[in-house]
């Protein structure tokens, strides 16, 4: 049985992509292990939990099938985020109703904890989720990619195929809207 070492030091993304393109299917597992948490986190923030595993599978299946079309293997992460964003965009309306129902159930189940600090943390998490849900998809996407995923504005511009100035503008407006929402909820900023 062949074991795949998913060590982060397996090589650069470009090297791994080249190995995949030469027929080394096991190397794609390394790319998957390297990016699965960031893709999952981004999808969770954009689409919720309802079919997160299906969305993950869709992203990585599209990536696998699209590898031969990747023009710049050194930009694999930006390309993968673009696929992630496309999957979220394609599916977000389908999931809107399911997401709100699932979050209501999750919040109710989580609120049974007895530690007051846990309750406060859950309250703030719920506020952030609700605030994100009130933003337009474009503003939510920018806020998630920049503030929660720590991606630089230039990379976000590449992922979304918009100018950096548009990213800056949307980020400004998204933060302002989130701040306004939180203040309306009684959060002191």
Coordinates of N, CA and C in Angstrom, one line a residue:
X1 N 0.8 -1.2 0.0 CA 0.0 0.0 0.0 C 0.9 1.2 0.0
X2 N 0.6 2.2 -0.9 CA 1.4 3.4 -1.0 C 0.8 4.4 -0.1
X3 N 1.7 5.0 0.7 CA 1.2 6.1 1.6 C 1.6 7.5 1.1
X4 N 0.7 8.4 1.2 CA 1.0 9.8 0.7 C 1.3 10.6 1.9
X5 N 2.5 11.2 1.9 CA 2.9 12.1 3.0 C 2.4 13.5 2.6
X6 N 1.4 14.0 3.5 CA 0.8 15.3 3.2 C 1.5 16.4 3.9
X7 N 2.8 16.3 4.1 CA 3.6 17.3 4.7 C 3.5 18.6 3.9
X8 N 3.4 19.7 4.6 CA 3.3 21.0 3.9 C 4.5 21.3 3.1
X9 N 5.6 20.6 3.3 CA 6.9 20.9 2.6 C 7.0 20.0 1.4
X10 N 6.0 19.6 0.8 CA 6.0 18.7 -0.4 C 6.5 19.4 -1.6
X11 N 6.6 20.7 -1.6 CA 6.9 21.5 -2.8 C 5.9 22.6 -2.9
X12 N 6.3 23.5 -3.9 CA 5.4 24.6 -4.1 C 4.1 24.2 -4.8
X13 N 3.1 25.0 -4.8 CA 1.9 24.7 -5.5 C 2.1 24.4 -7.0
X14 N 3.0 25.2 -7.6 CA 3.3 25.0 -9.0 C 3.9 23.7 -9.3
X15 N 4.8 23.3 -8.4 CA 5.5 21.9 -8.5 C 4.5 20.8 -8.4
X16 N 3.6 20.9 -7.4 CA 2.5 19.9 -7.2 C 1.6 19.9 -8.4
X17 N 1.2 21.0 -8.9 CA 0.3 21.0 -10.1 C 1.0 20.4 -11.3
X18 N 2.3 20.6 -11.5 CA 3.0 20.0 -12.6 C 3.0 18.5 -12.4
X19 N 3.2 18.0 -11.2 CA 3.3 16.6 -11.0 C 1.9 16.0 -11.3
X20 N 0.8 16.7 -10.9 CA -0.5 16.2 -11.2 C -0.7 16.1 -12.7
X21 N -0.3 17.1 -13.4 CA -0.5 17.1 -14.8 C 0.3 16.0 -15.5
X22 N 1.3 15.6 -14.9 CA 2.1 14.5 -15.5 C 1.6 13.1 -15.1
X23 N 0.4 13.1 -14.4 CA -0.2 11.8 -14.1 C -0.1 11.4 -12.7
X24 N 0.5 12.1 -11.8 CA 0.7 11.7 -10.4 C -0.6 12.1 -9.7
X25 N -1.6 11.2 -9.6 CA -2.9 11.5 -9.0 C -2.7 11.7 -7.5
X26 N -1.8 11.0 -6.9 CA -1.6 11.1 -5.4 C -1.2 12.5 -5.0
X27 N -0.6 13.3 -5.8 CA -0.1 14.6 -5.5 C -1.3 15.5 -5.3
X28 N -2.4 15.3 -5.9 CA -3.5 16.2 -5.7 C -4.0 16.1 -4.3
X29 N -3.8 15.0 -3.6 CA -4.1 14.8 -2.2 C -3.4 15.8 -1.3
X30 N -2.1 16.1 -1.7 CA -1.3 17.1 -1.0 C -1.9 18.5 -1.1
X31 N -2.3 18.8 -2.4 CA -3.0 20.1 -2.6 C -4.3 20.2 -1.8
X32 N -5.0 19.1 -1.8 CA -6.3 19.1 -1.1 C -6.0 19.3 0.4
X33 N -5.1 18.6 1.0 CA -4.7 18.7 2.4 C -4.3 20.1 2.7
X34 N -3.5 20.7 1.8 CA -3.0 22.1 2.0 C -4.1 23.1 2.1
X35 N -5.2 22.9 1.3 CA -6.2 24.0 1.1 C -7.6 23.6 1.7
X36 N -7.8 22.4 2.1 CA -9.1 22.0 2.5 C -9.7 22.9 3.6
X37 N -8.9 23.3 4.6 CA -9.5 24.1 5.7 C -9.9 25.5 5.3
X38 N -9.0 26.1 4.4 CA -9.4 27.4 4.0 C -10.6 27.4 3.0
X39 N -10.7 26.4 2.2 CA -11.8 26.3 1.3 C -13.1 26.1 2.1
X40 N -13.0 25.2 3.1 CA -14.2 24.9 3.9 C -14.6 26.1 4.7
X41 N -13.6 26.8 5.3 CA -14.0 28.0 6.0 C -14.6 29.1 5.1
X42 N -14.1 29.3 4.0 CA -14.7 30.3 3.0 C -16.1 29.9 2.7
X43 N -16.3 28.6 2.3 CA -17.6 28.1 1.9 C -18.6 28.2 3.1
X44 N -18.1 27.9 4.3 CA -19.0 28.0 5.5 C -19.5 29.5 5.7
X45 N -18.5 30.4 5.5 CA -18.9 31.8 5.7 C -19.8 32.3 4.6
X46 N -19.7 31.8 3.4 CA -20.5 32.3 2.3 C -21.9 31.5 2.2
X47 N -21.9 30.3 2.6 CA -23.1 29.4 2.3 C -23.7 28.8 3.5
X48 N -23.0 28.8 4.7 CA -23.5 28.1 5.8 C -23.1 26.6 5.8
X49 N -23.8 25.8 6.7 CA -23.4 24.5 6.9 C -24.3 23.4 6.2
X50 N -25.4 23.8 5.6 CA -26.3 22.8 5.1 C -25.8 21.7 4.2
X51 N -25.0 22.1 3.2 CA -24.4 21.0 2.4 C -22.9 21.3 2.1
X52 N -22.3 21.7 3.2 CA -20.9 22.1 3.1 C -20.0 21.0 2.5
X53 N -20.2 19.8 2.9 CA -19.4 18.7 2.3 C -19.6 18.5 0.8
X54 N -20.8 18.7 0.4 CA -21.1 18.6 -1.1 C -20.4 19.8 -1.8
X55 N -20.4 21.0 -1.2 CA -19.8 22.1 -1.8 C -18.3 21.9 -1.9
X56 N -17.7 21.3 -0.8 CA -16.2 21.0 -0.8 C -15.9 20.1 -1.9
X57 N -16.7 19.0 -2.1 CA -16.5 18.1 -3.1 C -16.5 18.7 -4.5
X58 N -17.5 19.6 -4.7 CA -17.7 20.3 -5.9 C -16.5 21.1 -6.3
X59 N -16.0 21.9 -5.3 CA -14.8 22.7 -5.5 C -13.6 21.9 -5.9
X60 N -13.3 20.8 -5.2 CA -12.1 20.1 -5.5 C -12.3 19.2 -6.8
X61 N -13.5 18.8 -7.1 CA -13.7 18.1 -8.3 C -13.5 19.0 -9.5
X62 N -14.0 20.3 -9.4 CA -13.8 21.3 -10.5 C -12.3 21.6 -10.6
X63 N -11.6 21.7 -9.5 CA -10.2 22.0 -9.5 C -9.5 20.8 -10.2
X64 N -9.8 19.6 -9.9 CA -9.1 18.4 -10.5 C -9.3 18.4 -12.0
X65 N -10.6 18.6 -12.4 CA -10.9 18.6 -13.8 C -10.4 19.8 -14.5
X66 N -10.2 20.9 -13.9 CA -9.7 22.1 -14.5 C -8.2 22.3 -14.5
X67 N -7.5 21.4 -13.8 CA -6.0 21.6 -13.7 C -5.4 21.8 -15.1
X68 N -5.8 21.0 -16.1 CA -5.1 21.2 -17.4 C -5.3 22.6 -18.0
X69 N -6.4 23.3 -17.6 CA -6.7 24.6 -18.1 C -6.0 25.7 -17.3
X70 N -5.4 25.4 -16.2 CA -4.7 26.4 -15.3 C -3.5 26.9 -16.0
X71 N -3.6 28.2 -16.4 CA -2.5 28.8 -17.1 C -1.2 29.1 -16.3
X72 N -1.4 29.5 -15.1 CA -0.3 29.9 -14.2 C -0.3 29.0 -12.9
X73 N 0.3 27.8 -12.9 CA 0.3 27.0 -11.8 C 0.8 27.6 -10.5
X74 N 1.6 28.7 -10.6 CA 2.1 29.4 -9.4 C 1.0 30.2 -8.7
X75 N -0.1 30.4 -9.4 CA -1.3 31.1 -8.9 C -2.4 30.1 -8.5
X76 N -2.0 28.8 -8.1 CA -3.0 27.8 -7.8 C -4.0 28.3 -6.7
X77 N -3.5 28.9 -5.7 CA -4.4 29.3 -4.6 C -5.4 30.3 -5.0
X78 N -5.0 31.3 -5.8 CA -5.9 32.3 -6.3 C -7.0 31.6 -7.2
X79 N -6.6 30.7 -8.0 CA -7.5 30.0 -8.9 C -8.4 29.2 -8.1
X80 N -8.0 28.5 -7.1 CA -8.8 27.7 -6.2 C -9.8 28.5 -5.5
X81 N -9.4 29.7 -5.0 CA -10.4 30.6 -4.4 C -11.4 31.0 -5.4
X82 N -11.1 31.3 -6.6 CA -12.0 31.6 -7.6 C -13.0 30.5 -7.8
X83 N -12.6 29.3 -7.9 CA -13.5 28.2 -8.0 C -14.4 28.1 -6.8
X84 N -13.9 28.3 -5.6 CA -14.7 28.3 -4.4 C -15.7 29.4 -4.5
X85 N -15.4 30.6 -4.9 CA -16.3 31.7 -5.0 C -17.4 31.3 -6.0
X86 N -17.0 30.7 -7.2 CA -18.0 30.4 -8.2 C -19.0 29.3 -7.7
X87 N -18.5 28.3 -7.0 CA -19.4 27.3 -6.4 C -20.4 28.0 -5.4
X88 N -19.8 28.9 -4.6 CA -20.7 29.5 -3.6 C -21.7 30.4 -4.3
X89 N -21.3 31.1 -5.4 CA -22.2 31.9 -6.1 C -23.3 31.1 -6.8
X90 N -22.9 30.0 -7.4 CA -23.8 29.1 -8.1 C -24.9 28.6 -7.2
X91 N -24.5 28.3 -6.0 CA -25.4 27.6 -5.1 C -26.1 28.5 -4.0
X92 N -25.7 29.7 -3.8 CA -26.1 30.5 -2.6 C -27.6 30.7 -2.5
X93 N -28.3 30.8 -3.6 CA -29.7 31.0 -3.5 C -30.4 29.7 -3.1
X94 N -29.9 28.6 -3.6 CA -30.5 27.3 -3.2 C -30.4 27.1 -1.7
X95 N -29.3 27.6 -1.1 CA -29.0 27.3 0.3 C -29.6 28.3 1.3
X96 N -30.1 29.5 0.8 CA -30.5 30.5 1.7 C -31.5 30.1 2.7
X97 N -32.5 29.4 2.2 CA -33.6 29.0 3.1 C -33.1 27.9 4.1
X98 N -32.4 26.9 3.5 CA -31.8 25.8 4.3 C -30.9 26.3 5.4
X99 N -30.0 27.3 5.0 CA -29.0 27.8 5.9 C -29.7 28.4 7.1
X100 N -30.7 29.3 6.9 CA -31.4 29.9 8.0 C -32.0 28.9 8.9
X101 N -32.7 27.9 8.4 CA -33.3 26.9 9.2 C -32.2 26.1 10.0
X102 N -31.1 25.8 9.4 CA -30.0 25.0 10.1 C -29.4 25.9 11.2
X103 N -29.1 27.1 10.9 CA -28.5 28.0 11.9 C -29.4 28.2 13.1
X104 N -30.7 28.3 12.9 CA -31.7 28.4 14.0 C -31.6 27.2 14.8
X105 N -31.6 26.0 14.2 CA -31.5 24.8 15.0 C -30.1 24.7 15.8
X106 N -29.0 25.0 15.1 CA -27.7 25.0 15.7 C -27.7 26.0 16.9
X107 N -28.2 27.2 16.7 CA -28.1 28.2 17.8 C -28.9 27.8 19.0
X108 N -30.1 27.1 18.7 CA -30.9 26.7 19.8 C -30.2 25.6 20.6
X109 N -29.6 24.6 19.8 CA -28.9 23.5 20.5 C -27.6 24.1 21.3
X110 N -26.9 25.0 20.7 CA -25.7 25.6 21.4 C -26.1 26.4 22.6
X111 N -27.3 27.0 22.6 CA -27.6 27.9 23.7 C -28.0 27.1 25.0
X112 N -27.9 25.8 25.0 CA -28.2 25.1 26.2 C -27.0 25.0 27.1
X113 N -25.8 25.5 26.7 CA -24.7 25.5 27.6 C -24.9 26.3 28.8
X114 N -24.2 26.0 29.9 CA -24.4 26.7 31.2 C -23.3 27.7 31.5
X115 N -22.2 27.7 30.9 CA -21.1 28.7 31.1 C -21.5 30.0 30.5
X116 N -21.6 31.1 31.4 CA -22.0 32.4 30.8 C -21.0 33.0 29.8
X117 N -19.7 32.7 29.9 CA -18.8 33.2 28.9 C -19.0 32.4 27.6
X118 N -19.4 31.2 27.6 CA -19.7 30.4 26.4 C -20.9 31.0 25.7
X119 N -21.9 31.4 26.6 CA -23.1 32.0 26.0 C -22.8 33.3 25.4
X120 N -22.0 34.1 26.0 CA -21.6 35.4 25.4 C -20.9 35.2 24.1
X121 N -20.0 34.2 24.0 CA -19.2 33.9 22.8 C -20.2 33.5 21.7
X122 N -21.2 32.6 22.0 CA -22.2 32.2 21.1 C -23.0 33.3 20.6
X123 N -23.3 34.2 21.5 CA -24.2 35.4 21.2 C -23.4 36.2 20.1
X124 N -22.1 36.5 20.3 CA -21.4 37.3 19.4 C -21.2 36.6 18.1
X125 N -21.0 35.3 18.1 CA -20.9 34.5 16.9 C -22.2 34.6 16.1
X126 N -23.3 34.5 16.8 CA -24.6 34.6 16.1 C -24.8 36.0 15.5
X127 N -24.4 37.0 16.3 CA -24.5 38.4 15.7 C -23.7 38.5 14.5
X128 N -22.5 38.0 14.4 CA -21.6 38.1 13.2 C -22.3 37.4 12.1
X129 N -22.8 36.2 12.3 CA -23.5 35.4 11.3 C -24.7 36.2 10.7
X130 N -25.5 36.7 11.6 CA -26.6 37.5 11.2 C -26.2 38.7 10.5
X131 N -25.2 39.4 10.9 CA -24.7 40.6 10.2 C -24.2 40.3 8.8
X132 N -23.5 39.2 8.7 CA -23.0 38.7 7.4 C -24.2 38.4 6.5
X133 N -25.2 37.8 7.0 CA -26.4 37.4 6.2 C -27.1 38.6 5.7
X134 N -27.0 39.7 6.4 CA -27.7 40.9 6.0 C -26.9 41.7 4.9
X135 N -25.7 41.4 4.7 CA -24.9 42.1 3.7 C -25.2 41.5 2.3
X136 N -25.0 42.3 1.3 CA -25.1 41.8 -0.1 C -24.1 40.7 -0.3
X137 N -24.3 39.8 -1.2 CA -23.3 38.7 -1.4 C -21.9 39.3 -1.8
X138 N -21.9 40.3 -2.6 CA -20.6 40.9 -2.9 C -19.8 41.5 -1.7
X139 N -20.6 42.2 -0.8 CA -19.9 42.7 0.4 C -19.6 41.6 1.3
X140 N -20.4 40.6 1.5 CA -20.1 39.5 2.4 C -18.9 38.7 1.9
X141 N -18.8 38.5 0.6 CA -17.6 37.8 0.0 C -16.3 38.6 0.3
X142 N -16.3 39.9 0.1 CA -15.1 40.7 0.4 C -14.7 40.6 1.9
X143 N -15.7 40.8 2.7 CA -15.5 40.7 4.2 C -14.9 39.4 4.6
X144 N -15.5 38.3 4.1 CA -15.0 37.0 4.5 C -13.6 36.7 4.0
X145 N -13.4 37.0 2.7 CA -12.0 36.8 2.1 C -11.0 37.6 2.8
X146 N -11.3 38.9 3.0 CA -10.3 39.8 3.6 C -10.1 39.7 5.1
X147 N -11.2 39.9 5.8 CA -11.1 39.9 7.3 C -11.1 38.6 8.0
X148 N -11.8 37.6 7.4 CA -11.8 36.3 8.0 C -10.8 35.3 7.5
X149 N -10.5 35.4 6.2 CA -9.5 34.5 5.6 C -8.1 35.2 5.4
X150 N -8.0 36.4 5.7 CA -6.8 37.2 5.7 C -6.1 37.2 4.3
X151 N -6.9 37.3 3.3 CA -6.3 37.4 1.9 C -6.0 38.8 1.6
X152 N -4.9 39.1 0.9 CA -4.6 40.5 0.5 C -5.6 41.0 -0.5
X153 N -5.8 42.3 -0.6 CA -6.8 42.9 -1.5 C -6.5 42.6 -2.9
X154 N -5.2 42.6 -3.3 CA -4.8 42.3 -4.7 C -5.2 40.9 -5.1
X155 N -5.1 39.9 -4.2 CA -5.5 38.5 -4.5 C -7.0 38.4 -4.6
X156 N -7.7 39.1 -3.7 CA -9.2 39.1 -3.8 C -9.6 39.7 -5.1
X157 N -9.0 40.8 -5.6 CA -9.3 41.3 -6.9 C -9.1 40.3 -8.0
X158 N -8.0 39.5 -7.9 CA -7.8 38.5 -8.9 C -8.9 37.4 -8.9
X159 N -9.2 37.0 -7.6 CA -10.2 35.9 -7.5 C -11.6 36.4 -8.0
X160 N -12.0 37.6 -7.7 CA -13.3 38.1 -8.1 C -13.3 38.8 -9.5
X161 N -12.1 38.9 -10.1 CA -12.0 39.5 -11.4 C -12.6 41.0 -11.4
X162 N -12.2 41.7 -10.4 CA -12.6 43.1 -10.3 C -11.3 43.9 -9.9
X163 N -11.3 45.3 -10.2 CA -10.2 46.1 -9.8 C -10.0 46.1 -8.3
X164 N -8.7 46.4 -7.9 CA -8.4 46.5 -6.5 C -9.2 47.6 -5.8
X165 N -9.4 48.7 -6.6 CA -10.2 49.8 -6.1 C -11.7 49.4 -5.7
X166 N -12.2 48.5 -6.5 CA -13.5 47.9 -6.2 C -13.5 47.1 -4.9
X167 N -12.4 46.3 -4.7 CA -12.3 45.6 -3.5 C -12.2 46.5 -2.3
X168 N -11.4 47.6 -2.4 CA -11.3 48.5 -1.3 C -12.6 49.2 -1.0
X169 N -13.4 49.6 -2.0 CA -14.7 50.2 -1.9 C -15.7 49.3 -1.2
X170 N -15.7 48.1 -1.7 CA -16.7 47.1 -1.1 C -16.3 46.8 0.3
X171 N -15.0 46.6 0.6 CA -14.6 46.4 1.9 C -15.0 47.5 2.9
X172 N -14.8 48.7 2.5 CA -15.2 49.9 3.3 C -16.7 49.9 3.6
X173 N -17.5 49.6 2.5 CA -18.9 49.7 2.7 C -19.4 48.4 3.5
X174 N -18.8 47.3 3.3 CA -19.1 46.1 4.1 C -18.9 46.3 5.5
X175 N -17.7 46.8 5.9 CA -17.3 47.1 7.3 C -18.3 48.1 7.9
X176 N -18.6 49.1 7.1 CA -19.6 50.1 7.6 C -20.9 49.5 7.9
X177 N -21.4 48.7 7.0 CA -22.7 48.1 7.2 C -22.7 47.1 8.4
X178 N -21.6 46.3 8.5 CA -21.5 45.4 9.6 C -21.4 46.2 11.0
X179 N -20.7 47.3 11.0 CA -20.6 48.1 12.2 C -21.9 48.7 12.6
X180 N -22.7 49.1 11.6 CA -24.0 49.7 11.8 C -24.9 48.6 12.3
X181 N -24.9 47.4 11.8 CA -25.7 46.3 12.2 C -25.4 46.0 13.7
X182 N -24.1 45.8 14.0 CA -23.7 45.5 15.4 C -24.1 46.6 16.4
X183 N -23.9 47.8 16.0 CA -24.3 48.9 16.9 C -25.9 48.9 17.1
X184 N -26.6 48.5 16.1 CA -28.1 48.4 16.2 C -28.4 47.3 17.2
X185 N -27.6 46.3 17.3 CA -27.8 45.1 18.2 C -27.3 45.4 19.6
X186 N -26.7 46.7 19.8 CA -26.3 47.0 21.2 C -24.8 46.7 21.4
X187 N -24.0 46.4 20.4 CA -22.6 46.1 20.6 C -21.8 47.4 20.6
X188 N -21.1 47.6 21.6 CA -20.2 48.8 21.7 C -18.9 48.6 21.0
X189 N -18.7 49.4 19.9 CA -17.4 49.2 19.1 C -16.5 50.3 19.4

